Amino acid sequence: MDDYNKLLAENVLTEDKVVTYRLLSRTLQVHANTAKQMLYEFHRTQNARRPGAVHATYLVYGTKNAAGGLSAGQNGPDGDIDMTSSAPEVESLADTVPILTLSLVPEERLNESLAEYDEVSSIHVYSIGPHPTKDFALLADAANEVLGLGAGNDGNSIATITNPWVRRRERQGAGPKTAAASAVKPRAKPIVSKVAQALAPAKVKEEAKPPQPAQNTADKTTSSAPTKKPAPTLKRGAGSGGIMQAFSKAAAKPKKAQPAPTPPSGGDDSTMQAMSDDGEDDAEMPQPKARRTSGSKSRKEREEALKRMMEEDDDEEEEPSEKEESPVEEPMEEEPPVPELAKEEETEIGTTSTNGRRRGRRKVMRKKQITDTEGYLVTIQEPGWESFSEDEPPPRTKPKTISSTLPVQAASKKGGQKTGQGSIMSFFSKK
Amino acid sequence: MVTLDEIADLGLLQKPSGNEPSPLERSESNYKPLDSFALPKDRQYQQQFADIYFLRLAKIKPAVEAVANAAWEDTFLGGETAQQMERVLDVRQGQLCWVIGTVYMDMPLKPSVLEDVSKDRWISAPITTDHYYTEDGGESMMLEDDSGRIRLVGSILKDYFVVTGCIIAVMGTENVNGEFEVIDLKFADLPPQPARWSLSTPSSSSTAKKNTRKIKNEDVEMSDLAQASKKIAIVSGLEFSGTDTSYTMELNLLLEFLLGDALHTPVQTELSQISRLIIAGNSITKTDDATTTTTTTTTPGPPKKPHTKKYGYDSSSYNPLPSQLLDTFLAELLPTMPITLLPGVLDPATASYPQQPIHSAMFPKARQYGPPPAAAGGADEPPGWLDAATNPWEGEIEGWRVLGTGGQNLDDICKYVDSEDRLGMMEAMCRWRCSAPTAPDTLWCYPFQDDEPFVMKECPHLYFVGCQPEFGTKIIEGPQGQMVRLILVPSFAATREIVLIDTETLDVSRVKISA
């Protein structure tokens, strides 16, 4: 019971603060009415010890008399003046109704304020502070402190009036805090990691799996992580996570710390593939680099994320590669001289600089020759995307792609290996 | 005269006794909103406005006809019997007759779209002038229907409030100037009033949470109405501001008052009877930007363009603080009290009447009490605990039919009439059976095609208009015994007042908060 005395002495006498009954009630988790009595008692005992040590404001509620209303209009705050001047008019036009007045009164003016009341139905100490209350704006600041507290805790335990019929929305929309992907992660992870563990051994046998960060992180931003083989279109739509991708990728990679280049539009398939290319690149770098946003994540979480990432990209790679094998293959076999003829014009787009390394994508124009249906040799130019990083020699003499859509698969064909991943590996190792 | 000694035993000016008061329980709110003023999501603005007048005339004319028939049938005046003319164009010079039509007021200061076009003025904000009338006259009143229009003259016109858009019957003769000399005029008067509890059921039997305490409460209501009847609180013009902090304390006290944190147990028990809060418009104050555009109406011109084009959120042109404050206020209050939120002229809702609900995106914290997102169209879904409503809004609270607006309809009527009798204008609106007669003439309005929702089909028991300069209330009665409680809800920012309505007697009381 003496808690409050200590607390109030600390806040009011030592720290020069104004304490309202609501703040006290929230802080001590006591009923508002008890808090009002505590304020009164503290005020009484302190002033008995040393008069004028603390100053109180009172909240008075009741019916004012007509004369009292007038005098309030004269010396009260501006709000009162309108009312008193308008009161006679209202009476002439309309029914008169009882007016109850709730007013906040500093200790010094309590007696004269009370004189304006015909009847007071309730009075209590609103706040106490070390100085006489002159400006209620200061009091408002003190009162506003409670709003933050009230939002934080449940509030129901000490609410004066509860409402048993209160209804909340069943499915809450993504609140301001859950906008970040963090809220989604705990749900998604267990399933994914299990799957990843089950599938990991098989994959390891095949070959080392390069992570495919773009798709993985895209997945993370949507909450569709549990689906093992999401449709490519879904990924594409989700790929627009922009900056989020960069962050979550950095957080998710335990060994490598190259955040993905943020795609300008996050749009098409070629973007994805280009970035997977990058991922491969990263995989070959042995030493870990500084991580940016991984501080908050535990190592285990990161490992899980990595597993998931690997698992995801694996599924990812296999499916399209099977589908698009034939279209990619065809031009390759038909036009062996393409590499020699190809010439690139470059424009850089979406360069990002992370960890001191410049990486990004550039648009290149490639020439290629094909034999058309009538047997003529036709040279066509087509744009393609190519990603690069600074440590690579910027102009790649070796043309990576033929079709603009699937650089990875194209390269894989040249390497003569079966799967997309293998081809990427060989592509880089050749360099 | 009260002295401190007299009230020292009220309970809270003493030592903490150690026993915690038991928490009070708020009364249930029996609430059924009607979506009379909801607009379709895919709104078209291609249509003409003429249909509104046509529909209004078609809907109200039978009622006016009945009233006029009863009053003027076999009226014998100057050797002539008054006859009804079907159309305005049928009126013949010198013949005593009566005719029904829509009033059109031609006023010198009224904004005119033709004038705007001819002067090449393209502005996006509604023009706000104080009034449309001039001191030296110059306005003229016409009566029109789908056939034509005739000028009305006569001293009796000055005895009534008449504005553009209301449907009246006039009796008189056409004079040599082609003007109609009005001897008498009639309105439709109050529409039929539904019985209490016509849409909802009084008992809360549907709620499983009903407990013994509630039953006890209801028993008390049966036996002793005055003591335990529920209340509705109506407030308007909270005008949360990002810059003006002069009444922050009052807003705080209002919150504590409604929460029931303030005051002591007997009063808190009374406050727990407040079962619903209605916010009738203007919850957010206008920004400085808005004031500049409204005050520059005399020198219309394009608003100052920012130097650089910026898409999306621009913190330099938008101050999020007012809506954050409102959100906090709502979120604090909602756990203990359901809220109906009507938009007003300053609120971030549609500009034209009927204003559509403020979007829940404005309330990141309070919206978890809103209706479930999928509830659109679900008839049996309960309304949201925070019910962002239309303006005007119609519904049934505790069985009473309630009609409320954010005040634009009344404010616009006041611009037509050189009078401060706002209650009289409210009454006139009920007697015209039209809650927004000046739409679409001077009150911006959606171009309705199939329905004219402003026609009062049923008489409300309670009609409140928010954001008014001062409080006012009265009861009007209709010819069939209808009783309507009219309330002018004052703007809290100006008067620091809220209105409490007893849901059994519809008695009104005011609470004034002064810090």
XYZ file of N, CA, C and O in Angstrom, chain A residues 260-381:
488
model
N 20.632 -9.378 -52.733
C 20.249 -9.458 -54.131
C 20.140 -8.071 -54.709
O 19.758 -7.129 -54.032
N 20.486 -7.939 -55.943
C 20.227 -6.659 -56.606
C 18.725 -6.479 -56.684
O 18.000 -7.400 -57.029
N 18.281 -5.306 -56.336
C 16.843 -5.114 -56.375
C 16.426 -4.865 -57.805
O 16.914 -3.955 -58.460
N 15.532 -5.672 -58.255
C 15.091 -5.493 -59.635
C 14.240 -4.249 -59.746
O 13.440 -3.968 -58.858
N 14.367 -3.499 -60.787
C 13.615 -2.259 -60.926
C 12.119 -2.523 -60.972
O 11.347 -1.827 -60.360
N 11.747 -3.534 -61.690
C 10.325 -3.802 -61.744
C 9.990 -5.082 -61.018
O 8.866 -5.322 -60.644
N 10.940 -5.883 -60.757
C 10.686 -7.164 -60.131
C 9.840 -8.040 -61.017
O 9.196 -8.959 -60.563
N 9.816 -7.769 -62.249
C 8.808 -8.341 -63.113
C 9.097 -9.706 -63.674
O 8.708 -10.712 -63.101
N 9.790 -9.757 -64.761
C 9.680 -10.922 -65.614
C 10.609 -12.043 -65.203
O 11.424 -11.941 -64.318
N 10.469 -13.088 -65.919
C 11.184 -14.298 -65.603
C 12.678 -14.109 -65.740
O 13.462 -14.647 -64.979
N 13.060 -13.330 -66.718
C 14.476 -13.173 -66.956
C 15.150 -12.545 -65.749
O 16.293 -12.813 -65.446
N 14.418 -11.718 -65.072
C 14.958 -11.113 -63.869
C 15.323 -12.183 -62.863
O 16.398 -12.180 -62.273
N 14.395 -13.075 -62.681
C 14.603 -14.139 -61.725
C 15.836 -14.951 -62.086
O 16.687 -15.234 -61.272
N 15.894 -15.295 -63.312
C 16.982 -16.147 -63.723
C 18.298 -15.414 -63.576
O 19.280 -15.983 -63.140
N 18.292 -14.194 -63.939
C 19.525 -13.426 -63.835
C 20.011 -13.412 -62.399
O 21.193 -13.513 -62.126
N 19.072 -13.303 -61.494
C 19.489 -13.224 -60.116
C 19.944 -14.571 -59.601
O 20.817 -14.652 -58.760
N 19.354 -15.607 -60.121
C 19.804 -16.913 -59.700
C 21.251 -17.100 -60.150
O 22.052 -17.733 -59.494
N 21.535 -16.509 -61.235
C 22.889 -16.487 -61.709
C 23.812 -15.892 -60.667
O 24.857 -16.425 -60.340
N 23.371 -14.800 -60.148
C 24.142 -14.136 -59.109
C 24.332 -15.027 -57.909
O 25.389 -15.069 -57.302
N 23.259 -15.662 -57.540
C 23.309 -16.521 -56.375
C 24.398 -17.557 -56.531
O 25.165 -17.836 -55.612
N 24.466 -18.059 -57.671
C 25.505 -19.040 -57.979
C 26.881 -18.444 -57.745
O 27.744 -19.035 -57.125
N 27.000 -17.274 -58.239
C 28.249 -16.567 -58.106
C 28.649 -16.477 -56.641
O 29.776 -16.753 -56.270
N 27.667 -16.122 -55.849
C 27.940 -15.961 -54.430
C 28.369 -17.280 -53.816
O 29.219 -17.336 -52.948
N 27.749 -18.323 -54.272
C 27.996 -19.609 -53.660
C 29.446 -20.011 -53.794
O 29.955 -20.796 -53.014
N 30.086 -19.484 -54.756
C 31.456 -19.888 -54.944
C 32.432 -19.081 -54.117
O 33.607 -19.389 -54.084
N 31.930 -18.067 -53.492
C 32.857 -17.274 -52.696
C 32.988 -17.891 -51.323
O 32.012 -18.083 -50.625
N 34.160 -18.204 -50.914
C 34.344 -18.971 -49.700
C 34.158 -18.161 -48.427
O 33.543 -18.628 -47.486
N 34.692 -16.985 -48.361
C 34.707 -16.304 -47.072
C 33.398 -15.559 -46.819
O 32.849 -14.958 -47.728
N 32.908 -15.646 -45.602
C 31.679 -14.936 -45.269
C 31.939 -13.435 -45.201
O 33.011 -12.998 -44.803
N 30.953 -12.714 -45.581
C 31.080 -11.255 -45.510
C 30.164 -10.711 -44.423
O 29.353 -11.417 -43.857
N 30.307 -9.447 -44.199
C 29.504 -8.829 -43.146
C 28.029 -8.874 -43.520
O 27.659 -8.602 -44.647
N 27.238 -9.220 -42.545
C 25.808 -9.260 -42.795
C 25.189 -7.956 -42.347
O 25.645 -7.338 -41.403
N 24.144 -7.656 -43.004
C 23.528 -6.368 -42.652
C 22.379 -6.501 -41.682
O 22.301 -5.831 -40.677
N 21.466 -7.339 -42.019
C 20.268 -7.359 -41.182
C 20.111 -8.659 -40.433
O 19.061 -8.967 -39.922
N 21.185 -9.422 -40.355
C 21.020 -10.734 -39.775
C 21.131 -10.724 -38.263
O 20.985 -11.745 -37.629
N 21.364 -9.562 -37.703
C 21.610 -9.501 -36.280
C 20.514 -10.105 -35.433
O 20.771 -10.738 -34.418
N 19.290 -9.921 -35.863
C 18.187 -10.323 -35.010
C 17.859 -11.809 -35.154
O 17.092 -12.351 -34.403
N 18.445 -12.422 -36.113
C 18.058 -13.812 -36.338
C 19.074 -14.766 -35.698
O 20.279 -14.527 -35.698
N 18.560 -15.840 -35.206
C 19.462 -16.816 -34.619
C 20.095 -17.637 -35.732
O 19.627 -17.670 -36.864
N 21.138 -18.291 -35.377
C 21.857 -19.066 -36.387
C 20.970 -20.182 -36.925
O 20.962 -20.491 -38.115
N 20.233 -20.758 -36.035
C 19.391 -21.870 -36.450
C 18.364 -21.405 -37.482
O 18.141 -22.061 -38.503
N 17.815 -20.286 -37.188
C 16.815 -19.755 -38.107
C 17.422 -19.555 -39.481
O 16.836 -19.855 -40.500
N 18.617 -19.074 -39.445
C 19.269 -18.789 -40.711
C 19.527 -20.078 -41.472
O 19.377 -20.165 -42.679
N 19.909 -21.076 -40.741
C 20.174 -22.345 -41.404
C 18.903 -22.886 -42.029
O 18.902 -23.380 -43.157
N 17.865 -22.742 -41.296
C 16.592 -23.218 -41.826
C 16.204 -22.459 -43.078
O 15.751 -23.035 -44.064
N 16.421 -21.181 -42.982
C 16.083 -20.361 -44.142
C 16.903 -20.776 -45.346
O 16.403 -20.846 -46.461
N 18.141 -21.090 -45.078
C 19.007 -21.491 -46.179
C 18.525 -22.796 -46.784
O 18.432 -22.951 -47.998
N 18.183 -23.721 -45.917
C 17.693 -24.997 -46.406
C 16.474 -24.798 -47.274
O 16.323 -25.383 -48.334
N 15.627 -23.959 -46.751
C 14.398 -23.708 -47.486
C 14.715 -23.104 -48.850
O 14.167 -23.457 -49.870
N 15.646 -22.235 -48.777
C 16.052 -21.544 -49.986
C 16.554 -22.533 -51.017
O 16.185 -22.515 -52.186
N 17.368 -23.439 -50.559
C 17.940 -24.406 -51.478
C 16.849 -25.302 -52.033
O 16.800 -25.604 -53.225
N 16.018 -25.697 -51.156
C 14.952 -26.604 -51.567
C 14.065 -25.933 -52.597
O 13.709 -26.513 -53.618
N 13.760 -24.692 -52.315
C 12.881 -23.954 -53.206
C 13.466 -23.880 -54.605
O 12.828 -24.188 -55.590
N 14.705 -23.479 -54.652
C 15.241 -23.177 -55.972
C 15.399 -24.458 -56.758
O 15.346 -24.471 -57.965
N 15.592 -25.529 -56.040
C 15.721 -26.782 -56.729
C 14.441 -27.098 -57.491
O 14.453 -27.369 -58.684
N 13.369 -27.033 -56.792
C 12.086 -27.299 -57.441
C 11.876 -26.331 -58.581
O 11.346 -26.681 -59.622
N 12.304 -25.199 -58.296
C 12.102 -24.128 -59.232
C 12.799 -24.411 -60.542
O 12.265 -24.275 -61.608
N 14.017 -24.828 -60.396
C 14.850 -24.990 -61.570
C 14.363 -26.130 -62.437
O 14.345 -26.051 -63.652
N 14.014 -27.188 -61.785
C 13.725 -28.380 -62.555
C 12.505 -28.218 -63.429
O 12.473 -28.637 -64.561
N 11.552 -27.587 -62.844
C 10.300 -27.556 -63.581
C 10.385 -26.778 -64.888
O 10.095 -27.327 -65.942
N 10.795 -25.566 -64.827
C 10.856 -24.822 -66.089
C 11.862 -25.412 -67.058
O 11.648 -25.373 -68.261
N 12.913 -25.963 -66.557
C 13.941 -26.444 -67.471
C 13.390 -27.580 -68.316
O 13.686 -27.693 -69.495
N 12.591 -28.409 -67.698
C 12.008 -29.488 -68.480
C 11.080 -28.946 -69.550
O 11.073 -29.374 -70.678
N 10.317 -28.003 -69.116
C 9.336 -27.445 -70.037
C 10.006 -26.776 -71.219
O 9.575 -26.917 -72.350
N 11.038 -26.046 -70.925
C 11.550 -25.178 -71.960
C 12.792 -25.737 -72.627
O 13.492 -25.014 -73.324
N 13.047 -26.953 -72.380
C 14.207 -27.543 -72.987
C 14.186 -27.400 -74.504
O 15.125 -26.934 -75.106
N 13.096 -27.802 -75.067
C 13.084 -27.838 -76.527
C 13.243 -26.464 -77.170
O 14.090 -26.325 -78.052
N 12.510 -25.483 -76.766
C 12.686 -24.193 -77.436
C 14.087 -23.653 -77.286
O 14.601 -23.007 -78.192
N 14.683 -23.918 -76.182
C 16.023 -23.384 -75.983
C 17.023 -24.171 -76.817
O 17.920 -23.615 -77.439
N 16.824 -25.425 -76.792
C 17.773 -26.304 -77.455
C 17.834 -26.025 -78.957
O 18.879 -26.019 -79.554
N 16.708 -25.840 -79.505
C 16.606 -25.764 -80.952
C 17.552 -24.743 -81.587
O 18.373 -25.090 -82.405
N 17.427 -23.524 -81.183
C 18.300 -22.538 -81.808
C 19.767 -22.862 -81.608
O 20.581 -22.640 -82.509
N 20.058 -23.419 -80.472
C 21.448 -23.722 -80.175
C 22.044 -24.670 -81.196
O 23.155 -24.489 -81.692
N 21.280 -25.695 -81.438
C 21.843 -26.701 -82.328
C 21.829 -26.248 -83.776
O 22.665 -26.620 -84.576
N 20.864 -25.477 -84.068
C 20.762 -25.037 -85.451
C 21.829 -24.022 -85.813
O 22.325 -24.013 -86.931
N 22.131 -23.161 -84.879
C 23.049 -22.095 -85.222
C 24.326 -22.178 -84.400
O 24.471 -21.487 -83.408
N 25.205 -22.976 -84.794
C 26.475 -23.016 -84.090
C 27.266 -21.717 -84.189
O 27.995 -21.394 -83.268
N 27.190 -20.953 -85.269
C 28.070 -19.781 -85.335
C 27.617 -18.610 -84.468
O 28.290 -17.585 -84.489
N 26.540 -18.772 -83.786
C 26.018 -17.635 -83.013
C 27.051 -16.981 -82.117
O 27.207 -15.765 -82.129
N 27.756 -17.730 -81.323
C 28.694 -17.082 -80.407
C 29.645 -16.136 -81.100
O 29.944 -15.060 -80.603
N 30.109 -16.524 -82.226
C 31.079 -15.668 -82.903
C 30.431 -14.370 -83.387
O 31.026 -13.317 -83.371
N 29.222 -14.531 -83.835
C 28.595 -13.375 -84.433
C 28.057 -12.390 -83.405
O 27.908 -11.220 -83.695
N 27.759 -12.931 -82.290
C 27.041 -12.087 -81.322
C 27.877 -10.889 -80.901
O 29.064 -10.981 -80.675
N 27.223 -9.832 -80.816
C 27.890 -8.589 -80.457
C 26.989 -7.900 -79.438
O 25.765 -7.923 -79.589
N 27.568 -7.316 -78.487
C 26.718 -6.809 -77.422
C 26.796 -5.298 -77.300
O 27.867 -4.715 -77.351
N 25.666 -4.727 -77.169
C 25.618 -3.316 -76.791
C 25.005 -3.255 -75.403
O 24.008 -3.901 -75.143
N 25.592 -2.484 -74.593
C 25.183 -2.594 -73.196
C 24.587 -1.300 -72.652
O 25.048 -0.214 -72.961
N 23.605 -1.494 -71.867
C 23.116 -0.389 -71.061
C 22.932 -0.910 -69.652
O 22.371 -1.978 -69.457
N 23.351 -0.174 -68.713
C 23.255 -0.652 -67.337
C 21.964 -0.171 -66.709
O 21.572 0.978 -66.858
N 21.399 -1.069 -66.024
C 20.169 -0.706 -65.308
C 20.222 -1.332 -63.942
O 20.684 -2.463 -63.775
N 19.731 -0.619 -62.990
C 19.527 -1.204 -61.662
C 20.814 -1.636 -61.005
O 20.917 -2.718 -60.458
N 21.801 -0.803 -61.053
C 23.026 -1.148 -60.369
C 22.867 -0.885 -58.886
O 22.394 0.164 -58.477
N 23.248 -1.824 -58.112
C 23.232 -1.575 -56.685
C 24.637 -1.750 -56.159
O 25.414 -2.540 -56.698
N 24.917 -1.031 -55.127
C 26.232 -1.142 -54.548
C 26.093 -1.659 -53.138
O 25.537 -0.991 -52.279
N 26.512 -2.862 -52.932
C 26.399 -3.423 -51.594
C 27.727 -3.991 -51.195
O 28.398 -4.647 -51.986
N 28.043 -3.753 -49.926
C 29.292 -4.254 -49.376
C 30.474 -3.874 -50.235
O 31.425 -4.622 -50.410
N 30.384 -2.731 -50.811
C 31.502 -2.240 -51.584
C 31.604 -2.850 -52.967
O 32.467 -2.501 -53.739
N 30.704 -3.747 -53.265
C 30.768 -4.322 -54.609
C 29.609 -3.855 -55.437
O 28.484 -3.789 -54.978
N 29.883 -3.581 -56.636
C 28.851 -3.087 -57.509
C 28.258 -4.279 -58.235
O 28.938 -5.115 -58.791
N 26.928 -4.353 -58.205
C 26.352 -5.433 -58.968
C 25.049 -4.913 -59.565
O 24.489 -3.930 -59.145
N 24.584 -5.611 -60.533
C 23.366 -5.138 -61.153
C 23.100 -5.913 -62.416
O 23.673 -6.982 -62.652
N 22.255 -5.352 -63.198
C 21.941 -6.019 -64.454
C 22.156 -5.032 -65.562
O 22.015 -3.832 -65.382
N 22.481 -5.517 -66.683
C 22.557 -4.605 -67.811
C 21.840 -5.226 -69.000
O 21.726 -6.450 -69.128
N 21.437 -4.360 -69.816
C 20.714 -4.813 -70.993
C 21.710 -4.919 -72.135
O 22.488 -3.997 -72.364
N 21.704 -6.022 -72.756
C 22.640 -6.187 -73.862
C 21.861 -6.524 -75.122
O 20.832 -7.175 -75.083
N 22.354 -6.019 -76.231
C 21.753 -6.367 -77.511
C 22.623 -7.450 -78.128
O 23.841 -7.289 -78.270
N 21.999 -8.532 -78.478
C 22.784 -9.618 -79.071
C 22.319 -9.837 -80.490
O 21.136 -9.781 -80.807
N 23.284 -10.094 -81.280
C 22.959 -10.452 -82.664
C 22.983 -11.956 -82.756
O 23.864 -12.608 -82.201
N 22.054 -12.503 -83.475
C 22.183 -13.932 -83.729
C 21.646 -14.258 -85.100
O 20.802 -13.538 -85.638
N 22.174 -15.299 -85.602
C 21.773 -15.708 -86.944
C 20.945 -16.968 -86.860
O 21.294 -17.904 -86.167
N 19.887 -16.942 -87.572
C 19.119 -18.165 -87.640
C 18.786 -18.452 -89.095
O 18.792 -17.543 -89.928
N 18.515 -19.684 -89.355
C 18.102 -20.052 -90.690
C 16.588 -20.104 -90.701
O 15.986 -20.794 -89.888
N 16.005 -19.310 -91.555
C 14.554 -19.282 -91.514
C 13.995 -20.437 -92.334
O 14.732 -21.266 -92.879
N 12.715 -20.458 -92.404
C 12.059 -21.626 -93.007
C 12.425 -21.807 -94.472
O 12.408 -22.915 -94.992
N 12.755 -20.721 -95.126
C 13.090 -20.845 -96.542
C 14.573 -21.082 -96.776
O 15.055 -21.059 -97.899
N 15.288 -21.240 -95.702
C 16.690 -21.575 -95.844
C 17.626 -20.402 -95.897
O 18.814 -20.555 -96.127
N 17.087 -19.197 -95.713
C 17.957 -18.022 -95.704
C 18.560 -17.829 -94.344
O 17.955 -18.158 -93.325
N 19.703 -17.256 -94.354
C 20.351 -16.925 -93.094
C 19.920 -15.521 -92.680
O 20.121 -14.566 -93.419
N 19.323 -15.409 -91.537
C 18.811 -14.115 -91.103
C 19.527 -13.715 -89.819
O 19.656 -14.510 -88.893
N 19.964 -12.486 -89.799
C 20.573 -11.986 -88.559
C 19.556 -11.122 -87.824
O 19.009 -10.176 -88.397
N 19.326 -11.462 -86.601
C 18.400 -10.633 -85.833
C 19.101 -10.132 -84.588
O 20.038 -10.747 -84.080
N 18.610 -9.007 -84.148
C 19.112 -8.442 -82.897
C 18.041 -8.609 -81.834
O 16.873 -8.341 -82.096
